[in-house]
Amino acid sequence: ATERTFSILKPDATARNLTGAVNAVIEEAGLRIVAQRRIRMSDAQAKKFYEVHAERPFYGELVEFMTSGPVVVQVLEGENAVAKYREVMGATNPAQAAEGTIRQKFAKSVGENTVHGSDSLENAAIEIKQFFDEKDIVG
Ligand code: CMP
């Protein structure tokens, strides 16, 4: 089925001027960027977004990284978009990411791993709502 997923190009991507290169991989995979905005994530936004990881030892570092520079928030649309985008991103740890994936090509470490993508259709809807109004998503 056609789905929407939520994506973030993280601060390590914007710092290295890689937003176009990452978007090219996304589009070549057949996913459509139906909403996109470059923002500076506030501390409150990052803490809320990563709430599920609040008890993890890396939570503080994660929030600090995600607010350390501009990010690009996106809505991606396509057939099986949630699973498709996870495949296109590659494993969370770039050392384990498959050839041709975004993280294999660009990511530096498990923390600075260039992109985020929703892990389920349910979370995609929750995450999209945190950053986009329905009227700003143009399919
Ligand atoms: P993301 O998909 O954005 O969701 C949670 C993030 O936590 C994950 O990508 C990683 O970038 C980050 N993360 C996971 N494990 C670690 C870790 N050991 N140290 C720092 N960050 C981590």
Short mmCIF file of N, CA and C and ligand atoms in Angstrom, two decimals:
data_model
loop_
_atom_site.label_atom_id
_atom_site.label_comp_id
_atom_site.label_asym_id
_atom_site.label_seq_id
_atom_site.Cartn_x
_atom_site.Cartn_y
_atom_site.Cartn_z
N ALA A 1 0.84 -1.21 0.00
CA ALA A 1 0.00 0.00 0.00
C ALA A 1 0.87 1.25 0.00
N THR A 2 0.31 2.36 -0.48
CA THR A 2 1.03 3.64 -0.42
C THR A 2 1.04 4.10 1.03
N GLU A 3 2.22 4.44 1.50
CA GLU A 3 2.39 4.88 2.89
C GLU A 3 3.17 6.18 2.93
N ARG A 4 3.12 6.82 4.10
CA ARG A 4 3.98 7.98 4.37
C ARG A 4 4.88 7.63 5.54
N THR A 5 6.12 8.06 5.45
CA THR A 5 7.04 7.89 6.58
C THR A 5 7.71 9.23 6.87
N PHE A 6 8.24 9.36 8.08
CA PHE A 6 8.89 10.59 8.50
C PHE A 6 10.40 10.40 8.46
N SER A 7 11.09 11.41 7.93
CA SER A 7 12.54 11.36 7.77
C SER A 7 13.19 12.62 8.33
N ILE A 8 14.37 12.46 8.88
CA ILE A 8 15.20 13.63 9.27
C ILE A 8 16.59 13.46 8.66
N LEU A 9 17.05 14.51 7.97
CA LEU A 9 18.46 14.57 7.58
C LEU A 9 19.14 15.27 8.75
N LYS A 10 20.02 14.56 9.42
CA LYS A 10 20.57 15.00 10.71
C LYS A 10 21.67 16.06 10.55
N PRO A 11 22.09 16.68 11.67
CA PRO A 11 23.09 17.76 11.60
C PRO A 11 24.41 17.37 10.90
N ASP A 12 24.80 16.09 10.96
CA ASP A 12 26.05 15.73 10.26
C ASP A 12 25.86 15.80 8.74
N ALA A 13 24.61 15.64 8.28
CA ALA A 13 24.32 15.74 6.85
C ALA A 13 24.33 17.21 6.39
N THR A 14 23.67 18.08 7.16
CA THR A 14 23.65 19.51 6.78
C THR A 14 25.05 20.12 6.90
N ALA A 15 25.80 19.71 7.93
CA ALA A 15 27.15 20.28 8.13
C ALA A 15 28.07 19.98 6.95
N ARG A 16 27.89 18.81 6.34
CA ARG A 16 28.75 18.42 5.22
C ARG A 16 28.13 18.72 3.86
N ASN A 17 27.01 19.49 3.87
CA ASN A 17 26.36 19.90 2.61
C ASN A 17 25.91 18.70 1.79
N LEU A 18 25.37 17.70 2.49
CA LEU A 18 24.99 16.45 1.83
C LEU A 18 23.50 16.29 1.61
N THR A 19 22.70 17.34 1.83
CA THR A 19 21.24 17.14 1.76
C THR A 19 20.80 16.74 0.35
N GLY A 20 21.42 17.32 -0.65
CA GLY A 20 21.06 16.95 -2.03
C GLY A 20 21.47 15.53 -2.36
N ALA A 21 22.66 15.15 -1.92
CA ALA A 21 23.16 13.79 -2.18
C ALA A 21 22.28 12.74 -1.50
N VAL A 22 21.84 13.02 -0.27
CA VAL A 22 20.96 12.09 0.43
C VAL A 22 19.60 12.04 -0.27
N ASN A 23 19.08 13.22 -0.64
CA ASN A 23 17.78 13.24 -1.34
C ASN A 23 17.84 12.48 -2.66
N ALA A 24 18.98 12.52 -3.33
CA ALA A 24 19.12 11.77 -4.59
C ALA A 24 18.96 10.27 -4.35
N VAL A 25 19.54 9.77 -3.25
CA VAL A 25 19.41 8.34 -2.94
C VAL A 25 17.94 8.01 -2.64
N ILE A 26 17.29 8.89 -1.89
CA ILE A 26 15.87 8.70 -1.55
C ILE A 26 15.02 8.63 -2.82
N GLU A 27 15.25 9.59 -3.71
CA GLU A 27 14.43 9.65 -4.93
C GLU A 27 14.75 8.52 -5.89
N GLU A 28 16.01 8.14 -5.97
CA GLU A 28 16.39 7.02 -6.84
C GLU A 28 15.74 5.72 -6.38
N ALA A 29 15.44 5.64 -5.07
CA ALA A 29 14.77 4.45 -4.53
C ALA A 29 13.27 4.46 -4.81
N GLY A 30 12.77 5.55 -5.39
CA GLY A 30 11.36 5.61 -5.74
C GLY A 30 10.47 6.25 -4.69
N LEU A 31 11.09 6.79 -3.64
CA LEU A 31 10.31 7.50 -2.62
C LEU A 31 10.16 8.96 -3.05
N ARG A 32 8.99 9.53 -2.81
CA ARG A 32 8.72 10.92 -3.16
C ARG A 32 8.80 11.79 -1.92
N ILE A 33 9.51 12.92 -2.01
CA ILE A 33 9.60 13.87 -0.90
C ILE A 33 8.38 14.80 -1.02
N VAL A 34 7.34 14.53 -0.21
CA VAL A 34 6.07 15.26 -0.37
C VAL A 34 5.94 16.43 0.61
N ALA A 35 6.89 16.54 1.54
CA ALA A 35 7.00 17.72 2.40
C ALA A 35 8.44 17.78 2.89
N GLN A 36 8.96 19.00 3.04
CA GLN A 36 10.37 19.15 3.45
C GLN A 36 10.59 20.55 4.02
N ARG A 37 11.28 20.63 5.15
CA ARG A 37 11.57 21.92 5.77
C ARG A 37 12.90 21.85 6.50
N ARG A 38 13.72 22.87 6.35
CA ARG A 38 14.98 22.94 7.09
C ARG A 38 14.72 23.74 8.36
N ILE A 39 15.07 23.15 9.50
CA ILE A 39 14.79 23.81 10.78
C ILE A 39 15.97 23.64 11.75
N ARG A 40 15.95 24.42 12.78
CA ARG A 40 16.82 24.17 13.92
C ARG A 40 15.91 23.55 14.98
N MET A 41 16.13 22.32 15.35
CA MET A 41 15.28 21.65 16.32
C MET A 41 15.53 22.25 17.71
N SER A 42 14.45 22.57 18.42
CA SER A 42 14.62 23.08 19.78
C SER A 42 14.92 21.92 20.72
N ASP A 43 15.44 22.25 21.87
CA ASP A 43 15.72 21.24 22.89
C ASP A 43 14.42 20.49 23.25
N ALA A 44 13.34 21.23 23.41
CA ALA A 44 12.04 20.62 23.76
C ALA A 44 11.55 19.69 22.66
N GLN A 45 11.67 20.12 21.41
CA GLN A 45 11.25 19.27 20.28
C GLN A 45 12.05 17.97 20.22
N ALA A 46 13.37 18.08 20.39
CA ALA A 46 14.23 16.90 20.32
C ALA A 46 13.94 15.95 21.48
N LYS A 47 13.75 16.49 22.66
CA LYS A 47 13.47 15.66 23.84
C LYS A 47 12.16 14.91 23.66
N LYS A 48 11.14 15.58 23.13
CA LYS A 48 9.85 14.96 22.91
C LYS A 48 9.94 13.91 21.80
N PHE A 49 10.64 14.27 20.72
CA PHE A 49 10.74 13.35 19.59
C PHE A 49 11.41 12.04 20.01
N TYR A 50 12.43 12.12 20.85
CA TYR A 50 13.19 10.93 21.26
C TYR A 50 12.80 10.41 22.65
N GLU A 51 11.62 10.84 23.12
CA GLU A 51 11.07 10.44 24.41
C GLU A 51 11.22 8.93 24.70
N VAL A 52 10.97 8.09 23.68
CA VAL A 52 11.03 6.63 23.88
C VAL A 52 12.43 6.17 24.30
N HIS A 53 13.44 7.00 24.01
CA HIS A 53 14.82 6.63 24.36
C HIS A 53 15.29 7.32 25.65
N ALA A 54 14.36 7.94 26.38
CA ALA A 54 14.73 8.78 27.54
C ALA A 54 15.57 8.05 28.59
N GLU A 55 15.34 6.74 28.71
CA GLU A 55 16.08 5.98 29.72
C GLU A 55 17.42 5.43 29.20
N ARG A 56 17.67 5.59 27.92
CA ARG A 56 18.91 5.05 27.34
C ARG A 56 20.10 5.91 27.73
N PRO A 57 21.26 5.28 27.86
CA PRO A 57 22.45 6.05 28.28
C PRO A 57 22.85 7.13 27.28
N PHE A 58 22.45 6.96 26.00
CA PHE A 58 22.88 7.93 24.98
C PHE A 58 21.86 9.04 24.75
N TYR A 59 20.77 9.09 25.54
CA TYR A 59 19.69 10.06 25.31
C TYR A 59 20.20 11.52 25.32
N GLY A 60 20.99 11.87 26.33
CA GLY A 60 21.49 13.24 26.44
C GLY A 60 22.33 13.63 25.24
N GLU A 61 23.21 12.72 24.87
CA GLU A 61 24.09 12.92 23.72
C GLU A 61 23.28 13.05 22.42
N LEU A 62 22.25 12.23 22.31
CA LEU A 62 21.39 12.23 21.13
C LEU A 62 20.66 13.57 20.98
N VAL A 63 20.07 14.05 22.09
CA VAL A 63 19.35 15.33 22.06
C VAL A 63 20.33 16.46 21.75
N GLU A 64 21.50 16.41 22.34
CA GLU A 64 22.52 17.43 22.10
C GLU A 64 22.93 17.46 20.63
N PHE A 65 23.15 16.29 20.07
CA PHE A 65 23.54 16.21 18.65
C PHE A 65 22.44 16.74 17.74
N MET A 66 21.19 16.34 18.00
CA MET A 66 20.09 16.73 17.10
C MET A 66 19.77 18.22 17.16
N THR A 67 20.26 18.90 18.22
CA THR A 67 20.05 20.35 18.33
C THR A 67 21.33 21.12 18.02
N SER A 68 22.36 20.43 17.56
CA SER A 68 23.68 21.06 17.37
C SER A 68 23.81 21.81 16.06
N GLY A 69 22.86 21.62 15.15
CA GLY A 69 22.91 22.28 13.85
C GLY A 69 21.60 22.07 13.14
N PRO A 70 21.46 22.66 11.93
CA PRO A 70 20.21 22.50 11.20
C PRO A 70 19.93 21.05 10.83
N VAL A 71 18.64 20.73 10.75
CA VAL A 71 18.21 19.43 10.24
C VAL A 71 17.18 19.70 9.14
N VAL A 72 16.94 18.68 8.32
CA VAL A 72 15.87 18.78 7.32
C VAL A 72 14.84 17.72 7.66
N VAL A 73 13.63 18.17 8.01
CA VAL A 73 12.54 17.22 8.30
C VAL A 73 11.74 17.01 7.01
N GLN A 74 11.33 15.76 6.81
CA GLN A 74 10.67 15.40 5.55
C GLN A 74 9.53 14.42 5.77
N VAL A 75 8.60 14.43 4.85
CA VAL A 75 7.63 13.34 4.72
C VAL A 75 7.90 12.67 3.39
N LEU A 76 8.09 11.35 3.43
CA LEU A 76 8.35 10.56 2.22
C LEU A 76 7.12 9.71 1.94
N GLU A 77 6.78 9.59 0.68
CA GLU A 77 5.60 8.82 0.30
C GLU A 77 5.96 7.80 -0.77
N GLY A 78 5.35 6.63 -0.67
CA GLY A 78 5.57 5.61 -1.69
C GLY A 78 5.03 4.27 -1.26
N GLU A 79 5.14 3.29 -2.13
CA GLU A 79 4.72 1.92 -1.85
C GLU A 79 5.57 1.38 -0.69
N ASN A 80 4.92 0.91 0.37
CA ASN A 80 5.63 0.39 1.55
C ASN A 80 6.72 1.34 2.04
N ALA A 81 6.40 2.63 2.11
CA ALA A 81 7.42 3.65 2.37
C ALA A 81 8.19 3.43 3.68
N VAL A 82 7.51 2.94 4.73
CA VAL A 82 8.19 2.79 6.02
C VAL A 82 9.35 1.78 5.91
N ALA A 83 9.03 0.59 5.43
CA ALA A 83 10.06 -0.46 5.30
C ALA A 83 11.06 -0.11 4.20
N LYS A 84 10.57 0.48 3.10
CA LYS A 84 11.44 0.86 1.99
C LYS A 84 12.52 1.83 2.46
N TYR A 85 12.09 2.85 3.24
CA TYR A 85 13.06 3.86 3.67
C TYR A 85 14.06 3.26 4.66
N ARG A 86 13.62 2.34 5.50
CA ARG A 86 14.56 1.71 6.43
C ARG A 86 15.61 0.90 5.66
N GLU A 87 15.17 0.31 4.57
CA GLU A 87 16.11 -0.42 3.71
C GLU A 87 17.11 0.54 3.04
N VAL A 88 16.59 1.68 2.57
CA VAL A 88 17.42 2.67 1.89
C VAL A 88 18.41 3.32 2.86
N MET A 89 18.00 3.49 4.13
CA MET A 89 18.90 4.09 5.14
C MET A 89 20.05 3.14 5.49
N GLY A 90 19.75 1.85 5.61
CA GLY A 90 20.75 0.90 6.07
C GLY A 90 20.75 0.81 7.59
N ALA A 91 21.55 -0.09 8.13
CA ALA A 91 21.59 -0.33 9.57
C ALA A 91 21.96 0.93 10.35
N THR A 92 21.42 1.03 11.58
CA THR A 92 21.70 2.18 12.46
C THR A 92 23.20 2.42 12.61
N ASN A 93 23.94 1.32 12.78
CA ASN A 93 25.40 1.42 12.86
C ASN A 93 25.97 1.35 11.44
N PRO A 94 26.56 2.46 10.97
CA PRO A 94 27.04 2.49 9.57
C PRO A 94 28.04 1.37 9.24
N ALA A 95 28.75 0.87 10.25
CA ALA A 95 29.70 -0.22 10.02
C ALA A 95 28.98 -1.49 9.57
N GLN A 96 27.68 -1.57 9.91
CA GLN A 96 26.88 -2.75 9.52
C GLN A 96 25.92 -2.47 8.37
N ALA A 97 25.97 -1.26 7.81
CA ALA A 97 25.02 -0.88 6.76
C ALA A 97 25.43 -1.46 5.41
N ALA A 98 24.43 -1.96 4.69
CA ALA A 98 24.67 -2.60 3.39
C ALA A 98 25.15 -1.60 2.34
N GLU A 99 25.89 -2.12 1.39
CA GLU A 99 26.41 -1.36 0.25
C GLU A 99 25.29 -0.55 -0.44
N GLY A 100 25.58 0.70 -0.71
CA GLY A 100 24.63 1.52 -1.45
C GLY A 100 23.60 2.23 -0.58
N THR A 101 23.54 1.88 0.71
CA THR A 101 22.59 2.55 1.61
C THR A 101 23.14 3.93 2.01
N ILE A 102 22.23 4.79 2.47
CA ILE A 102 22.62 6.14 2.86
C ILE A 102 23.67 6.11 3.96
N ARG A 103 23.45 5.27 4.96
CA ARG A 103 24.41 5.24 6.08
C ARG A 103 25.75 4.64 5.68
N GLN A 104 25.73 3.66 4.79
CA GLN A 104 27.01 3.11 4.33
C GLN A 104 27.79 4.17 3.55
N LYS A 105 27.08 4.96 2.76
CA LYS A 105 27.75 5.98 1.94
C LYS A 105 28.23 7.17 2.77
N PHE A 106 27.41 7.60 3.75
CA PHE A 106 27.66 8.91 4.36
C PHE A 106 27.86 8.95 5.87
N ALA A 107 27.35 7.95 6.61
CA ALA A 107 27.33 8.10 8.06
C ALA A 107 28.71 7.87 8.69
N LYS A 108 28.94 8.54 9.81
CA LYS A 108 30.25 8.49 10.46
C LYS A 108 30.27 7.58 11.68
N SER A 109 29.13 7.48 12.36
CA SER A 109 29.07 6.68 13.59
C SER A 109 27.61 6.37 13.91
N VAL A 110 27.39 5.54 14.92
CA VAL A 110 26.03 5.17 15.31
C VAL A 110 25.23 6.40 15.78
N GLY A 111 25.90 7.36 16.35
CA GLY A 111 25.24 8.60 16.78
C GLY A 111 25.04 9.55 15.61
N GLU A 112 26.12 9.84 14.90
CA GLU A 112 26.06 10.77 13.74
C GLU A 112 25.81 9.94 12.49
N ASN A 113 24.56 9.45 12.38
CA ASN A 113 24.28 8.49 11.31
C ASN A 113 23.39 9.02 10.19
N THR A 114 23.48 10.35 9.98
CA THR A 114 22.99 11.05 8.79
C THR A 114 21.48 11.16 8.63
N VAL A 115 20.75 10.07 8.94
CA VAL A 115 19.30 10.09 8.73
C VAL A 115 18.54 9.39 9.86
N HIS A 116 17.29 9.80 10.02
CA HIS A 116 16.33 9.08 10.85
C HIS A 116 15.16 8.68 9.96
N GLY A 117 14.59 7.52 10.21
CA GLY A 117 13.34 7.13 9.55
C GLY A 117 12.45 6.41 10.54
N SER A 118 11.13 6.61 10.42
CA SER A 118 10.18 5.98 11.34
C SER A 118 10.32 4.46 11.30
N ASP A 119 10.08 3.81 12.47
CA ASP A 119 10.23 2.36 12.54
C ASP A 119 8.92 1.60 12.34
N SER A 120 7.80 2.32 12.27
CA SER A 120 6.51 1.67 12.02
C SER A 120 5.55 2.70 11.43
N LEU A 121 4.48 2.21 10.82
CA LEU A 121 3.47 3.10 10.23
C LEU A 121 2.80 3.95 11.32
N GLU A 122 2.59 3.33 12.46
CA GLU A 122 1.97 4.02 13.59
C GLU A 122 2.87 5.17 14.09
N ASN A 123 4.15 4.88 14.26
CA ASN A 123 5.08 5.94 14.69
C ASN A 123 5.27 6.99 13.60
N ALA A 124 5.20 6.60 12.35
CA ALA A 124 5.33 7.57 11.25
C ALA A 124 4.26 8.66 11.39
N ALA A 125 3.02 8.25 11.64
CA ALA A 125 1.92 9.22 11.77
C ALA A 125 2.15 10.15 12.96
N ILE A 126 2.63 9.57 14.07
CA ILE A 126 2.91 10.36 15.28
C ILE A 126 4.04 11.37 15.01
N GLU A 127 5.09 10.89 14.36
CA GLU A 127 6.26 11.75 14.10
C GLU A 127 5.94 12.85 13.08
N ILE A 128 5.21 12.50 12.03
CA ILE A 128 4.84 13.51 11.01
C ILE A 128 4.09 14.66 11.67
N LYS A 129 3.16 14.31 12.55
CA LYS A 129 2.31 15.32 13.22
C LYS A 129 3.12 16.27 14.10
N GLN A 130 4.28 15.81 14.58
CA GLN A 130 5.11 16.68 15.42
C GLN A 130 5.76 17.80 14.62
N PHE A 131 5.84 17.65 13.30
CA PHE A 131 6.55 18.64 12.50
C PHE A 131 5.78 19.22 11.32
N PHE A 132 4.68 18.58 10.92
CA PHE A 132 3.97 19.06 9.73
C PHE A 132 2.46 19.11 9.95
N ASP A 133 1.85 20.16 9.35
CA ASP A 133 0.39 20.22 9.22
C ASP A 133 0.03 19.47 7.94
N GLU A 134 -1.11 18.82 7.97
CA GLU A 134 -1.57 18.06 6.79
C GLU A 134 -1.57 18.93 5.53
N LYS A 135 -1.94 20.21 5.67
CA LYS A 135 -2.03 21.08 4.49
C LYS A 135 -0.66 21.34 3.85
N ASP A 136 0.41 21.11 4.58
CA ASP A 136 1.75 21.34 4.03
C ASP A 136 2.38 20.09 3.44
N ILE A 137 1.60 19.01 3.38
CA ILE A 137 2.07 17.78 2.75
C ILE A 137 1.38 17.69 1.40
N VAL A 138 2.19 17.73 0.34
CA VAL A 138 1.62 17.81 -1.02
C VAL A 138 2.04 16.58 -1.80
N GLY A 139 1.14 15.63 -1.92
CA GLY A 139 1.45 14.38 -2.58
C GLY A 139 1.33 14.44 -4.09
P1 CMP B 1 17.44 7.25 15.12
O1 CMP B 1 16.79 6.42 14.08
O2 CMP B 1 17.40 8.72 14.90
O3 CMP B 1 16.74 6.92 16.52
C1 CMP B 1 17.46 6.80 17.72
C2 CMP B 1 18.88 7.19 17.55
O4 CMP B 1 19.71 6.94 18.64
C3 CMP B 1 19.48 6.38 16.44
O5 CMP B 1 18.96 6.83 15.21
C4 CMP B 1 20.96 6.60 16.66
O6 CMP B 1 21.48 7.66 15.90
C5 CMP B 1 21.03 6.94 18.13
N1 CMP B 1 21.81 5.94 18.83
C6 CMP B 1 21.58 4.62 18.91
N2 CMP B 1 22.53 4.03 19.63
C7 CMP B 1 23.40 4.99 20.01
C8 CMP B 1 24.57 5.01 20.78
N3 CMP B 1 25.07 3.88 21.30
N4 CMP B 1 25.20 6.18 20.95
C9 CMP B 1 24.67 7.34 20.43
N5 CMP B 1 23.54 7.38 19.70
C10 CMP B 1 22.91 6.22 19.49
#
